[in-house]
Amino acid sequence: MTTKSHALNLVMMGSRRGKGNLKRSLDPSTLGDSAKEPSPKSLNQGRGQEITGVTLPADGKIKGWEFGNNQRMACANVDGKFYAVQGACPRCAFDLFRGTIVTDEAFGPDVPRVACPTCATTFSLRTGTHGPPLKQKGLAAFVGNLAKTATIDDASKDAKAYIITRDEETGQVFCKER
């Protein structure tokens, strides 16, 4: 998720240093390095960008969110903690919010994970790193094997991970990239 904010400098008319200062100070392209835009990580006391119009998932569930410019996220609630990763699987591009939350310690210390419903690759909800595939049965296993074969070049790609926080007083939801 990317946000864009612009700094606004006002110049008093009595302190003009030359013609056009007010116009130049309002134009973000002329700000240069002296007035850098705040990064999304520094917004809202370091909590990141506020997300409006979303509902958080219930405990043990995962939800998909979509924002402007095709930004998608899969947000999960595991034991009351919220995690989010990019919405599309880096390997096969299928929706991760349709996947399975994995909390089994057999998948290593980096749990909880989300397993892609198509290729079965698991991704850490904390860090986004790829991990061992979830064993599937029946048609899901057949389709998963086809997807793995077709996407072998993307097998080691990690997902983007996000930190999701909720202000208990106001109910505001914030997101920032990990």
PDB file of C-alpha atoms in Angstrom:
ATOM      1  CA  MET A   1       0.000   0.000   0.000  1.00  0.00           C
ATOM      2  CA  THR A   2       1.431   3.321  -0.927  1.00  0.00           C
ATOM      3  CA  THR A   3       0.266   6.706   0.172  1.00  0.00           C
ATOM      4  CA  LYS A   4       1.172  10.076  -1.151  1.00  0.00           C
ATOM      5  CA  SER A   5       1.049  13.219   0.909  1.00  0.00           C
ATOM      6  CA  HIS A   6       2.375  16.631   0.064  1.00  0.00           C
ATOM      7  CA  ALA A   7       3.827  19.267   2.322  1.00  0.00           C
ATOM      8  CA  LEU A   8       2.350  22.730   2.024  1.00  0.00           C
ATOM      9  CA  ASN A   9       4.474  25.812   2.653  1.00  0.00           C
ATOM     10  CA  LEU A  10       2.831  29.185   2.850  1.00  0.00           C
ATOM     11  CA  VAL A  11       4.872  32.298   2.193  1.00  0.00           C
ATOM     12  CA  MET A  12       3.725  35.585   3.680  1.00  0.00           C
ATOM     13  CA  MET A  13       3.233  38.176   0.974  1.00  0.00           C
ATOM     14  CA  GLY A  14       5.286  40.749   2.888  1.00  0.00           C
ATOM     15  CA  SER A  15       8.330  38.480   2.966  1.00  0.00           C
ATOM     16  CA  ARG A  16       8.602  37.830  -0.764  1.00  0.00           C
ATOM     17  CA  ARG A  17      12.077  37.044  -1.948  1.00  0.00           C
ATOM     18  CA  GLY A  18      11.199  37.252  -5.605  1.00  0.00           C
ATOM     19  CA  LYS A  19       8.294  36.808  -7.945  1.00  0.00           C
ATOM     20  CA  GLY A  20       6.501  33.480  -7.892  1.00  0.00           C
ATOM     21  CA  ASN A  21       7.581  32.259  -4.440  1.00  0.00           C
ATOM     22  CA  LEU A  22       4.026  31.527  -3.360  1.00  0.00           C
ATOM     23  CA  LYS A  23       3.328  29.511  -6.506  1.00  0.00           C
ATOM     24  CA  ARG A  24       6.617  27.622  -6.177  1.00  0.00           C
ATOM     25  CA  SER A  25       5.999  26.880  -2.503  1.00  0.00           C
ATOM     26  CA  LEU A  26       2.587  25.383  -3.293  1.00  0.00           C
ATOM     27  CA  ASP A  27       3.901  23.222  -6.126  1.00  0.00           C
ATOM     28  CA  PRO A  28       5.144  19.881  -4.678  1.00  0.00           C
ATOM     29  CA  SER A  29       7.452  19.296  -7.638  1.00  0.00           C
ATOM     30  CA  THR A  30       9.556  22.325  -6.636  1.00  0.00           C
ATOM     31  CA  LEU A  31       9.996  21.381  -2.977  1.00  0.00           C
ATOM     32  CA  GLY A  32      13.281  19.551  -3.478  1.00  0.00           C
ATOM     33  CA  ASP A  33      15.027  17.709  -0.663  1.00  0.00           C
ATOM     34  CA  SER A  34      14.364  20.399   1.942  1.00  0.00           C
ATOM     35  CA  ALA A  35      10.732  19.361   2.389  1.00  0.00           C
ATOM     36  CA  LYS A  36      10.577  15.593   2.054  1.00  0.00           C
ATOM     37  CA  GLU A  37       7.236  13.873   2.047  1.00  0.00           C
ATOM     38  CA  PRO A  38       6.520  11.870   5.188  1.00  0.00           C
ATOM     39  CA  SER A  39       6.857   8.144   4.677  1.00  0.00           C
ATOM     40  CA  PRO A  40       3.819   5.916   5.309  1.00  0.00           C
ATOM     41  CA  LYS A  41       5.741   4.308   8.188  1.00  0.00           C
ATOM     42  CA  SER A  42       5.890   7.641  10.035  1.00  0.00           C
ATOM     43  CA  LEU A  43       2.195   8.460   9.602  1.00  0.00           C
ATOM     44  CA  ASN A  44      -0.157   8.407  12.605  1.00  0.00           C
ATOM     45  CA  GLN A  45       2.522   8.129  15.312  1.00  0.00           C
ATOM     46  CA  GLY A  46       4.264   5.304  13.460  1.00  0.00           C
ATOM     47  CA  ARG A  47       1.148   3.162  13.088  1.00  0.00           C
ATOM     48  CA  GLY A  48       1.060   3.675   9.304  1.00  0.00           C
ATOM     49  CA  GLN A  49      -1.795   4.584   6.988  1.00  0.00           C
ATOM     50  CA  GLU A  50      -5.336   4.585   8.331  1.00  0.00           C
ATOM     51  CA  ILE A  51      -7.598   2.143   6.504  1.00  0.00           C
ATOM     52  CA  THR A  52     -11.273   3.023   6.333  1.00  0.00           C
ATOM     53  CA  GLY A  53     -14.221   0.990   5.136  1.00  0.00           C
ATOM     54  CA  VAL A  54     -12.885  -2.422   6.184  1.00  0.00           C
ATOM     55  CA  THR A  55     -14.047  -4.920   8.749  1.00  0.00           C
ATOM     56  CA  LEU A  56     -11.494  -6.942  10.639  1.00  0.00           C
ATOM     57  CA  PRO A  57     -11.773 -10.730  10.463  1.00  0.00           C
ATOM     58  CA  ALA A  58     -13.119 -12.777  13.378  1.00  0.00           C
ATOM     59  CA  ASP A  59     -10.690 -14.913  15.362  1.00  0.00           C
ATOM     60  CA  GLY A  60      -9.308 -17.753  13.251  1.00  0.00           C
ATOM     61  CA  LYS A  61     -10.616 -16.246  10.005  1.00  0.00           C
ATOM     62  CA  ILE A  62      -9.064 -14.495   7.014  1.00  0.00           C
ATOM     63  CA  LYS A  63     -10.573 -11.690   4.906  1.00  0.00           C
ATOM     64  CA  GLY A  64      -9.662 -10.075   1.619  1.00  0.00           C
ATOM     65  CA  TRP A  65      -9.470  -6.301   1.242  1.00  0.00           C
ATOM     66  CA  GLU A  66      -9.176  -4.358  -1.998  1.00  0.00           C
ATOM     67  CA  PHE A  67      -8.217  -0.715  -2.296  1.00  0.00           C
ATOM     68  CA  GLY A  68      -7.720   1.682  -5.213  1.00  0.00           C
ATOM     69  CA  ASN A  69      -5.212   0.820  -7.957  1.00  0.00           C
ATOM     70  CA  ASN A  70      -5.792  -2.927  -7.469  1.00  0.00           C
ATOM     71  CA  GLN A  71      -4.129  -3.035  -4.061  1.00  0.00           C
ATOM     72  CA  ARG A  72      -5.249  -6.247  -2.387  1.00  0.00           C
ATOM     73  CA  MET A  73      -4.505  -7.675   1.048  1.00  0.00           C
ATOM     74  CA  ALA A  74      -5.320 -10.811   2.965  1.00  0.00           C
ATOM     75  CA  CYS A  75      -5.875  -9.991   6.642  1.00  0.00           C
ATOM     76  CA  ALA A  76      -6.023 -12.745   9.269  1.00  0.00           C
ATOM     77  CA  ASN A  77      -6.923 -12.795  12.946  1.00  0.00           C
ATOM     78  CA  VAL A  78      -4.993 -15.419  14.887  1.00  0.00           C
ATOM     79  CA  ASP A  79      -5.556 -15.484  18.658  1.00  0.00           C
ATOM     80  CA  GLY A  80      -6.634 -11.842  18.639  1.00  0.00           C
ATOM     81  CA  LYS A  81      -3.582 -10.604  16.693  1.00  0.00           C
ATOM     82  CA  PHE A  82      -4.021  -9.192  13.210  1.00  0.00           C
ATOM     83  CA  TYR A  83      -1.660 -10.046  10.353  1.00  0.00           C
ATOM     84  CA  ALA A  84      -1.756  -9.156   6.675  1.00  0.00           C
ATOM     85  CA  VAL A  85       0.077 -10.171   3.517  1.00  0.00           C
ATOM     86  CA  GLN A  86      -0.355  -9.139  -0.095  1.00  0.00           C
ATOM     87  CA  GLY A  87      -3.613 -10.317  -1.587  1.00  0.00           C
ATOM     88  CA  ALA A  88      -2.282 -12.363  -4.508  1.00  0.00           C
ATOM     89  CA  CYS A  89      -0.029 -15.383  -4.128  1.00  0.00           C
ATOM     90  CA  PRO A  90       3.462 -14.461  -5.436  1.00  0.00           C
ATOM     91  CA  ARG A  91       3.736 -17.890  -7.016  1.00  0.00           C
ATOM     92  CA  CYS A  92       0.418 -18.403  -8.823  1.00  0.00           C
ATOM     93  CA  ALA A  93      -1.402 -15.038  -8.355  1.00  0.00           C
ATOM     94  CA  PHE A  94      -4.485 -16.627  -6.760  1.00  0.00           C
ATOM     95  CA  ASP A  95      -6.314 -14.903  -3.856  1.00  0.00           C
ATOM     96  CA  LEU A  96      -4.555 -15.680  -0.563  1.00  0.00           C
ATOM     97  CA  PHE A  97      -7.624 -14.657   1.454  1.00  0.00           C
ATOM     98  CA  ARG A  98      -9.282 -17.822   0.151  1.00  0.00           C
ATOM     99  CA  GLY A  99      -6.457 -19.851   1.669  1.00  0.00           C
ATOM    100  CA  THR A 100      -6.074 -21.795   4.893  1.00  0.00           C
ATOM    101  CA  ILE A 101      -4.561 -20.426   8.096  1.00  0.00           C
ATOM    102  CA  VAL A 102      -1.881 -22.820   9.350  1.00  0.00           C
ATOM    103  CA  THR A 103      -0.793 -22.710  12.996  1.00  0.00           C
ATOM    104  CA  ASP A 104       0.828 -26.150  13.192  1.00  0.00           C
ATOM    105  CA  GLU A 105       4.359 -26.023  14.676  1.00  0.00           C
ATOM    106  CA  ALA A 106       5.404 -28.661  12.094  1.00  0.00           C
ATOM    107  CA  PHE A 107       5.656 -25.758   9.632  1.00  0.00           C
ATOM    108  CA  GLY A 108       8.519 -24.297  11.645  1.00  0.00           C
ATOM    109  CA  PRO A 109       8.855 -21.432  14.083  1.00  0.00           C
ATOM    110  CA  ASP A 110       7.443 -18.832  11.678  1.00  0.00           C
ATOM    111  CA  VAL A 111       3.749 -19.507  12.278  1.00  0.00           C
ATOM    112  CA  PRO A 112       0.980 -18.525  11.717  1.00  0.00           C
ATOM    113  CA  ARG A 113       1.052 -19.049   7.968  1.00  0.00           C
ATOM    114  CA  VAL A 114      -1.454 -18.840   5.133  1.00  0.00           C
ATOM    115  CA  ALA A 115      -1.546 -21.600   2.522  1.00  0.00           C
ATOM    116  CA  CYS A 116      -2.480 -20.667  -1.030  1.00  0.00           C
ATOM    117  CA  PRO A 117      -5.598 -22.610  -2.064  1.00  0.00           C
ATOM    118  CA  THR A 118      -4.220 -23.202  -5.558  1.00  0.00           C
ATOM    119  CA  CYS A 119      -0.492 -23.996  -5.312  1.00  0.00           C
ATOM    120  CA  ALA A 120      -0.486 -24.843  -1.537  1.00  0.00           C
ATOM    121  CA  THR A 121       2.646 -22.757  -0.893  1.00  0.00           C
ATOM    122  CA  THR A 122       2.584 -21.328   2.615  1.00  0.00           C
ATOM    123  CA  PHE A 123       3.562 -17.774   3.545  1.00  0.00           C
ATOM    124  CA  SER A 124       4.317 -16.452   6.996  1.00  0.00           C
ATOM    125  CA  LEU A 125       1.698 -13.964   8.137  1.00  0.00           C
ATOM    126  CA  ARG A 126       4.394 -12.250  10.227  1.00  0.00           C
ATOM    127  CA  THR A 127       7.175 -11.886   7.665  1.00  0.00           C
ATOM    128  CA  GLY A 128       5.760 -12.966   4.297  1.00  0.00           C
ATOM    129  CA  THR A 129       8.489 -15.583   3.745  1.00  0.00           C
ATOM    130  CA  HIS A 130       7.527 -18.638   1.722  1.00  0.00           C
ATOM    131  CA  GLY A 131       7.657 -22.033   3.326  1.00  0.00           C
ATOM    132  CA  PRO A 132       6.738 -25.675   2.915  1.00  0.00           C
ATOM    133  CA  PRO A 133       3.551 -26.483   1.001  1.00  0.00           C
ATOM    134  CA  LEU A 134       0.382 -27.622   2.728  1.00  0.00           C
ATOM    135  CA  LYS A 135      -0.502 -31.211   1.810  1.00  0.00           C
ATOM    136  CA  GLN A 136      -3.822 -31.297  -0.027  1.00  0.00           C
ATOM    137  CA  LYS A 137      -6.033 -34.192  -1.131  1.00  0.00           C
ATOM    138  CA  GLY A 138      -8.243 -34.942  -4.100  1.00  0.00           C
ATOM    139  CA  LEU A 139      -8.903 -32.345  -6.790  1.00  0.00           C
ATOM    140  CA  ALA A 140      -7.149 -29.605  -4.783  1.00  0.00           C
ATOM    141  CA  ALA A 141      -3.954 -31.678  -4.760  1.00  0.00           C
ATOM    142  CA  PHE A 142      -4.208 -32.326  -8.511  1.00  0.00           C
ATOM    143  CA  VAL A 143      -4.743 -28.633  -9.311  1.00  0.00           C
ATOM    144  CA  GLY A 144      -2.018 -27.670  -6.825  1.00  0.00           C
ATOM    145  CA  ASN A 145       0.501 -29.940  -8.550  1.00  0.00           C
ATOM    146  CA  LEU A 146      -0.361 -28.416 -11.931  1.00  0.00           C
ATOM    147  CA  ALA A 147       0.016 -24.908 -10.485  1.00  0.00           C
ATOM    148  CA  LYS A 148       3.380 -25.779  -8.925  1.00  0.00           C
ATOM    149  CA  THR A 149       4.668 -27.136 -12.220  1.00  0.00           C
ATOM    150  CA  ALA A 150       3.460 -24.108 -14.175  1.00  0.00           C
ATOM    151  CA  THR A 151       4.947 -21.634 -11.703  1.00  0.00           C
ATOM    152  CA  ILE A 152       8.241 -23.305 -10.832  1.00  0.00           C
ATOM    153  CA  ASP A 153      10.202 -20.107 -11.609  1.00  0.00           C
ATOM    154  CA  ASP A 154       8.286 -18.215  -8.918  1.00  0.00           C
ATOM    155  CA  ALA A 155       8.650 -20.893  -6.241  1.00  0.00           C
ATOM    156  CA  SER A 156      10.956 -18.879  -3.985  1.00  0.00           C
ATOM    157  CA  LYS A 157       9.170 -15.519  -4.012  1.00  0.00           C
ATOM    158  CA  ASP A 158       8.075 -14.048  -0.694  1.00  0.00           C
ATOM    159  CA  ALA A 159       4.865 -12.127  -0.061  1.00  0.00           C
ATOM    160  CA  LYS A 160       4.786  -8.564   1.235  1.00  0.00           C
ATOM    161  CA  ALA A 161       3.824  -8.508   4.903  1.00  0.00           C
ATOM    162  CA  TYR A 162       1.981  -5.721   6.699  1.00  0.00           C
ATOM    163  CA  ILE A 163       1.428  -4.746  10.306  1.00  0.00           C
ATOM    164  CA  ILE A 164      -2.234  -4.191  11.164  1.00  0.00           C
ATOM    165  CA  THR A 165      -3.139  -2.311  14.338  1.00  0.00           C
ATOM    166  CA  ARG A 166      -6.451  -1.176  15.754  1.00  0.00           C
ATOM    167  CA  ASP A 167      -6.911   1.768  18.081  1.00  0.00           C
ATOM    168  CA  GLU A 168      -9.091   0.426  20.889  1.00  0.00           C
ATOM    169  CA  GLU A 169     -10.497   3.864  21.783  1.00  0.00           C
ATOM    170  CA  THR A 170     -11.482   5.066  18.311  1.00  0.00           C
ATOM    171  CA  GLY A 171     -11.752   1.760  16.414  1.00  0.00           C
ATOM    172  CA  GLN A 172      -9.448   3.095  13.682  1.00  0.00           C
ATOM    173  CA  VAL A 173      -7.485   0.494  11.718  1.00  0.00           C
ATOM    174  CA  PHE A 174      -3.911   1.223  10.610  1.00  0.00           C
ATOM    175  CA  CYS A 175      -1.615  -0.574   8.191  1.00  0.00           C
ATOM    176  CA  LYS A 176       2.091  -0.288   7.457  1.00  0.00           C
ATOM    177  CA  GLU A 177       4.511  -2.395   5.501  1.00  0.00           C
ATOM    178  CA  ARG A 178       6.745  -4.619   7.593  1.00  0.00           C
TER     179      ARG A 178
END
